[in-house]
Amino acid sequence: MTAPAVLVLQLPGVNCETETVRALERVGLAPRVLRWTLDSERLRDFAAFVLPGGFSYQDRVRAGALAAKSAAVEALAAEAERGKPVLGICNGAQVLVEAGLVPGGAGVELALARNRMPGRAGYYAAWIELRIEASNCLFTRGIQPGTVLPMPVAHGEGRFLGAPGRMAELLGAGCVPLRYADPGGQAATEFPALPNGSELAVAAVSNPSGNVLAIMPHPERAQDLAGLARTAAGPWARERERRLLEGALDPGDGPGLEIFRGLARHLGVTA
């Protein structure tokens, strides 16, 4: 079987293409990095699309706002409408929100506002925990709701906001597949478990069809179990310690690969 082709869209200023390509390859997919100047007709050759993290157009105006107006993203929106999977990570998530691809209603419904943290402001990078919620999102539907995945965040504008009551509607409709979790595995309510003040601890939003996902944490940076933060707890941390004691030489599969495996399963690949 030929591995499904996945386009990793290189917008000016993104910087996570290499890690993203490696994660896609590890789950049996065939990624290719192409620039935003590509002929839009070429998008038809790909089974899925990933917008990686970084700082597209230097985050001018708002993070993701300028990239969302590019011809490449407009063409990608048409492919998403046909049902093809689209994953936006961190800055890629900001682009999807600014383009109105999530939650996928009429125009831009959400915002990713500046982080709100007690005693500090601006960019924040740390390992956090994510709770899987019941949803129709193809990237997470193979993971038991309530499962906790450790992953890193690294952003300055990651606070999901909507009109009053809108985030609760999305949560109830199964369009919030991941939320920030506290040490007990419940939705986080305060810093640092809630790293940015996001409403209802929302860490990711999908469209109702579940084929488009905007996620602020970085699954591609959590693809190696050996790279898991030393402060992490739970089953992933215990497995990492077991491997270290046994002297395992390979890095092992980390929690971030679960997101990419969801895509692979949807495209008919098991890895």
XYZ file of C-alpha atoms in Angstrom:
271
model
C 0.000 0.000 0.000
C 1.279 3.464 -0.905
C 1.441 5.727 2.120
C -1.113 8.566 1.971
C 0.497 11.893 1.075
C 0.234 14.681 3.638
C 1.076 18.296 2.833
C 2.936 20.231 5.529
C 2.286 23.822 4.526
C 5.300 26.064 5.025
C 4.018 29.550 5.670
C 6.629 32.326 6.019
C 7.874 32.283 9.617
C 6.848 28.777 10.721
C 9.591 26.694 12.324
C 8.227 23.258 13.253
C 8.219 21.540 9.857
C 11.005 19.059 10.627
C 9.456 17.693 13.828
C 6.058 17.515 12.150
C 7.433 15.574 9.183
C 9.152 13.110 11.501
C 5.944 12.486 13.476
C 3.934 11.887 10.306
C 6.527 9.478 8.965
C 6.553 7.531 12.229
C 2.857 6.714 11.874
C 3.209 5.527 8.281
C 2.275 8.642 6.340
C 4.194 10.343 3.521
C 4.626 14.042 4.355
C 5.927 16.659 1.975
C 6.816 20.238 2.872
C 5.681 22.804 0.299
C 5.653 26.592 0.491
C 2.602 28.819 0.616
C 3.347 29.903 -2.978
C 2.431 26.497 -4.406
C -0.131 26.181 -7.186
C -3.428 25.638 -5.368
C -4.330 22.877 -7.813
C -1.606 20.741 -6.216
C -3.599 20.439 -3.001
C -5.808 17.895 -4.719
C -2.836 15.481 -4.716
C -2.799 15.241 -0.922
C -4.968 13.204 1.430
C -4.482 15.524 4.414
C -2.849 18.767 5.491
C -0.879 20.054 8.482
C -0.171 23.675 9.373
C 2.839 23.527 11.725
C 3.791 25.841 14.552
C 5.911 28.964 14.421
C 5.297 32.656 13.822
C 3.729 33.120 10.400
C 4.232 36.655 9.097
C 5.910 37.461 12.431
C 2.491 37.322 14.169
C 1.751 40.805 12.845
C -1.734 42.213 13.477
C -2.672 39.018 15.379
C -1.115 35.579 15.399
C -2.284 33.767 12.257
C -4.322 36.700 10.908
C -2.240 37.431 7.796
C -1.616 33.779 6.903
C -5.366 33.138 7.081
C -5.836 35.478 4.111
C -3.336 33.692 1.865
C -4.444 31.929 -1.318
C -2.967 28.664 -0.032
C -5.133 28.683 3.096
C -8.219 29.620 1.090
C -7.571 26.644 -1.197
C -6.978 24.437 1.845
C -10.385 25.494 3.188
C -11.976 24.152 0.012
C -10.213 20.800 0.522
C -11.437 20.701 4.122
C -14.967 21.299 2.879
C -14.567 18.138 0.786
C -13.849 16.240 4.006
C -10.060 16.041 3.907
C -8.336 16.183 7.315
C -6.615 19.403 8.370
C -4.472 19.734 11.510
C -3.265 23.107 12.755
C -0.700 23.113 15.556
C -0.095 26.242 17.685
C 0.422 28.951 15.052
C -1.338 26.607 12.632
C -4.274 26.536 15.055
C -4.294 30.320 15.134
C -4.419 30.360 11.330
C -7.388 27.955 11.284
C -9.279 30.103 13.800
C -8.563 33.303 11.878
C -9.641 31.617 8.629
C -12.925 30.464 10.192
C -12.189 26.766 9.575
C -12.881 26.108 13.248
C -15.441 25.833 14.579
C -16.579 26.035 10.978
C -19.639 28.224 11.217
C -20.259 31.491 9.431
C -16.982 33.420 9.407
C -14.625 33.903 12.334
C -16.349 32.916 15.586
C -13.453 32.453 18.013
C -10.277 34.223 19.034
C -6.958 33.154 20.454
C -6.237 35.984 22.853
C -3.067 36.803 24.730
C -2.249 34.502 27.608
C -3.715 35.426 30.977
C -1.405 34.288 33.784
C -1.100 35.532 37.373
C 2.002 37.614 37.985
C 3.319 37.465 34.441
C 2.454 38.116 30.819
C 3.564 37.199 27.320
C 5.082 34.026 25.930
C 4.900 30.893 28.068
C 6.508 27.494 27.489
C 5.959 24.494 29.760
C 4.774 20.890 29.873
C 1.090 20.529 30.685
C -1.495 17.745 30.689
C -4.376 17.358 28.269
C -7.633 15.539 28.902
C -9.354 13.768 26.003
C -13.038 14.694 25.742
C -15.827 12.860 23.927
C -15.990 14.190 20.372
C -16.285 13.289 16.719
C -12.757 14.545 15.977
C -10.919 12.033 13.781
C -7.610 12.885 15.414
C -8.774 11.751 18.888
C -11.794 9.476 18.399
C -9.631 6.373 18.922
C -8.565 7.548 22.398
C -10.722 6.811 25.443
C -12.339 9.986 26.861
C -10.724 10.903 30.154
C -7.264 9.798 28.984
C -4.562 12.280 29.955
C -1.698 13.090 27.565
C 1.305 15.179 28.629
C 2.444 17.708 26.010
C 4.313 21.008 25.847
C 2.819 24.422 25.172
C 4.811 27.324 23.756
C 2.796 30.406 22.843
C 1.892 33.958 23.749
C -1.649 33.997 22.323
C -3.332 30.719 23.233
C -6.445 31.697 25.181
C -9.525 30.369 23.366
C -12.418 32.821 23.600
C -15.855 33.055 22.025
C -19.027 35.034 22.365
C -20.791 34.498 25.728
C -21.867 30.882 25.951
C -20.253 29.861 22.661
C -17.422 27.792 24.166
C -19.915 25.899 26.325
C -21.983 25.174 23.198
C -18.933 23.828 21.420
C -18.023 21.647 24.389
C -21.542 20.247 24.538
C -21.546 19.621 20.787
C -18.351 17.549 20.949
C -16.197 20.169 19.212
C -13.680 20.443 22.072
C -11.648 17.223 21.900
C -8.890 18.337 24.305
C -8.886 20.403 27.499
C -6.105 21.344 29.877
C -6.119 19.034 32.892
C -5.124 19.368 36.542
C -3.082 16.691 38.369
C -6.286 14.789 39.126
C -7.230 14.562 35.462
C -10.083 17.061 35.675
C -10.452 20.216 33.589
C -7.900 22.739 34.853
C -9.144 25.922 36.489
C -5.989 27.773 37.430
C -2.372 28.396 36.451
C -0.070 26.543 35.805
C -2.260 23.561 34.874
C -4.274 26.083 32.856
C -1.348 27.779 31.106
C -3.130 30.657 29.360
C -6.530 31.276 30.955
C -8.412 29.621 28.093
C -12.185 29.597 28.596
C -13.395 26.237 30.007
C -9.773 25.033 29.802
C -10.153 24.546 26.047
C -6.893 23.434 24.424
C -8.241 22.465 20.992
C -11.321 22.991 18.860
C -12.606 20.979 15.898
C -15.311 21.587 13.321
C -18.592 19.646 13.674
C -17.523 17.091 11.063
C -14.382 16.355 13.057
C -11.961 16.579 10.128
C -10.407 19.943 11.086
C -8.547 20.340 14.385
C -6.891 23.444 15.848
C -4.693 22.453 18.790
C -2.510 24.881 20.761
C -0.152 22.383 22.517
C 2.574 20.740 20.419
C 2.056 16.976 19.821
C 5.058 16.856 17.467
C 7.301 17.913 20.362
C 5.971 15.038 22.472
C 6.529 12.254 19.947
C 9.528 10.802 21.834
C 8.860 9.145 25.174
C 12.479 9.802 26.182
C 11.840 13.525 25.772
C 8.977 13.597 28.256
C 9.441 16.217 30.971
C 11.008 14.920 34.166
C 8.171 16.614 36.070
C 5.534 14.530 34.267
C 3.568 11.918 36.220
C 1.196 9.113 35.336
C 1.510 6.069 33.038
C 3.571 7.811 30.359
C 6.152 8.873 32.932
C 6.239 5.390 34.483
C 6.858 3.828 31.080
C 9.649 6.288 30.397
C 11.329 5.421 33.714
C 10.999 1.691 32.986
C 12.700 2.130 29.643
C 15.473 4.204 31.180
C 16.165 1.532 33.791
C 16.301 -1.123 31.074
C 18.710 0.983 29.020
C 16.483 1.309 25.961
C 18.407 2.911 23.106
C 15.503 4.108 20.965
C 13.495 7.155 22.120
C 10.184 5.265 22.285
C 6.767 6.479 21.176
C 5.569 9.477 23.126
C 2.039 10.727 23.842
C 2.081 13.243 21.010
C 2.059 10.468 18.424
C -1.484 9.586 19.501
C -2.773 12.634 17.623
C -0.921 11.675 14.449
C -2.042 8.052 14.785
C -5.618 9.253 14.731
C -4.951 10.791 11.339
C -3.190 7.666 10.105
C -6.085 5.435 11.193
C -8.553 7.666 9.400
C -6.486 7.366 6.217
C -6.373 3.574 6.486
C -2.898 3.213 7.987
C -2.113 1.450 11.255
C 1.289 2.042 12.835
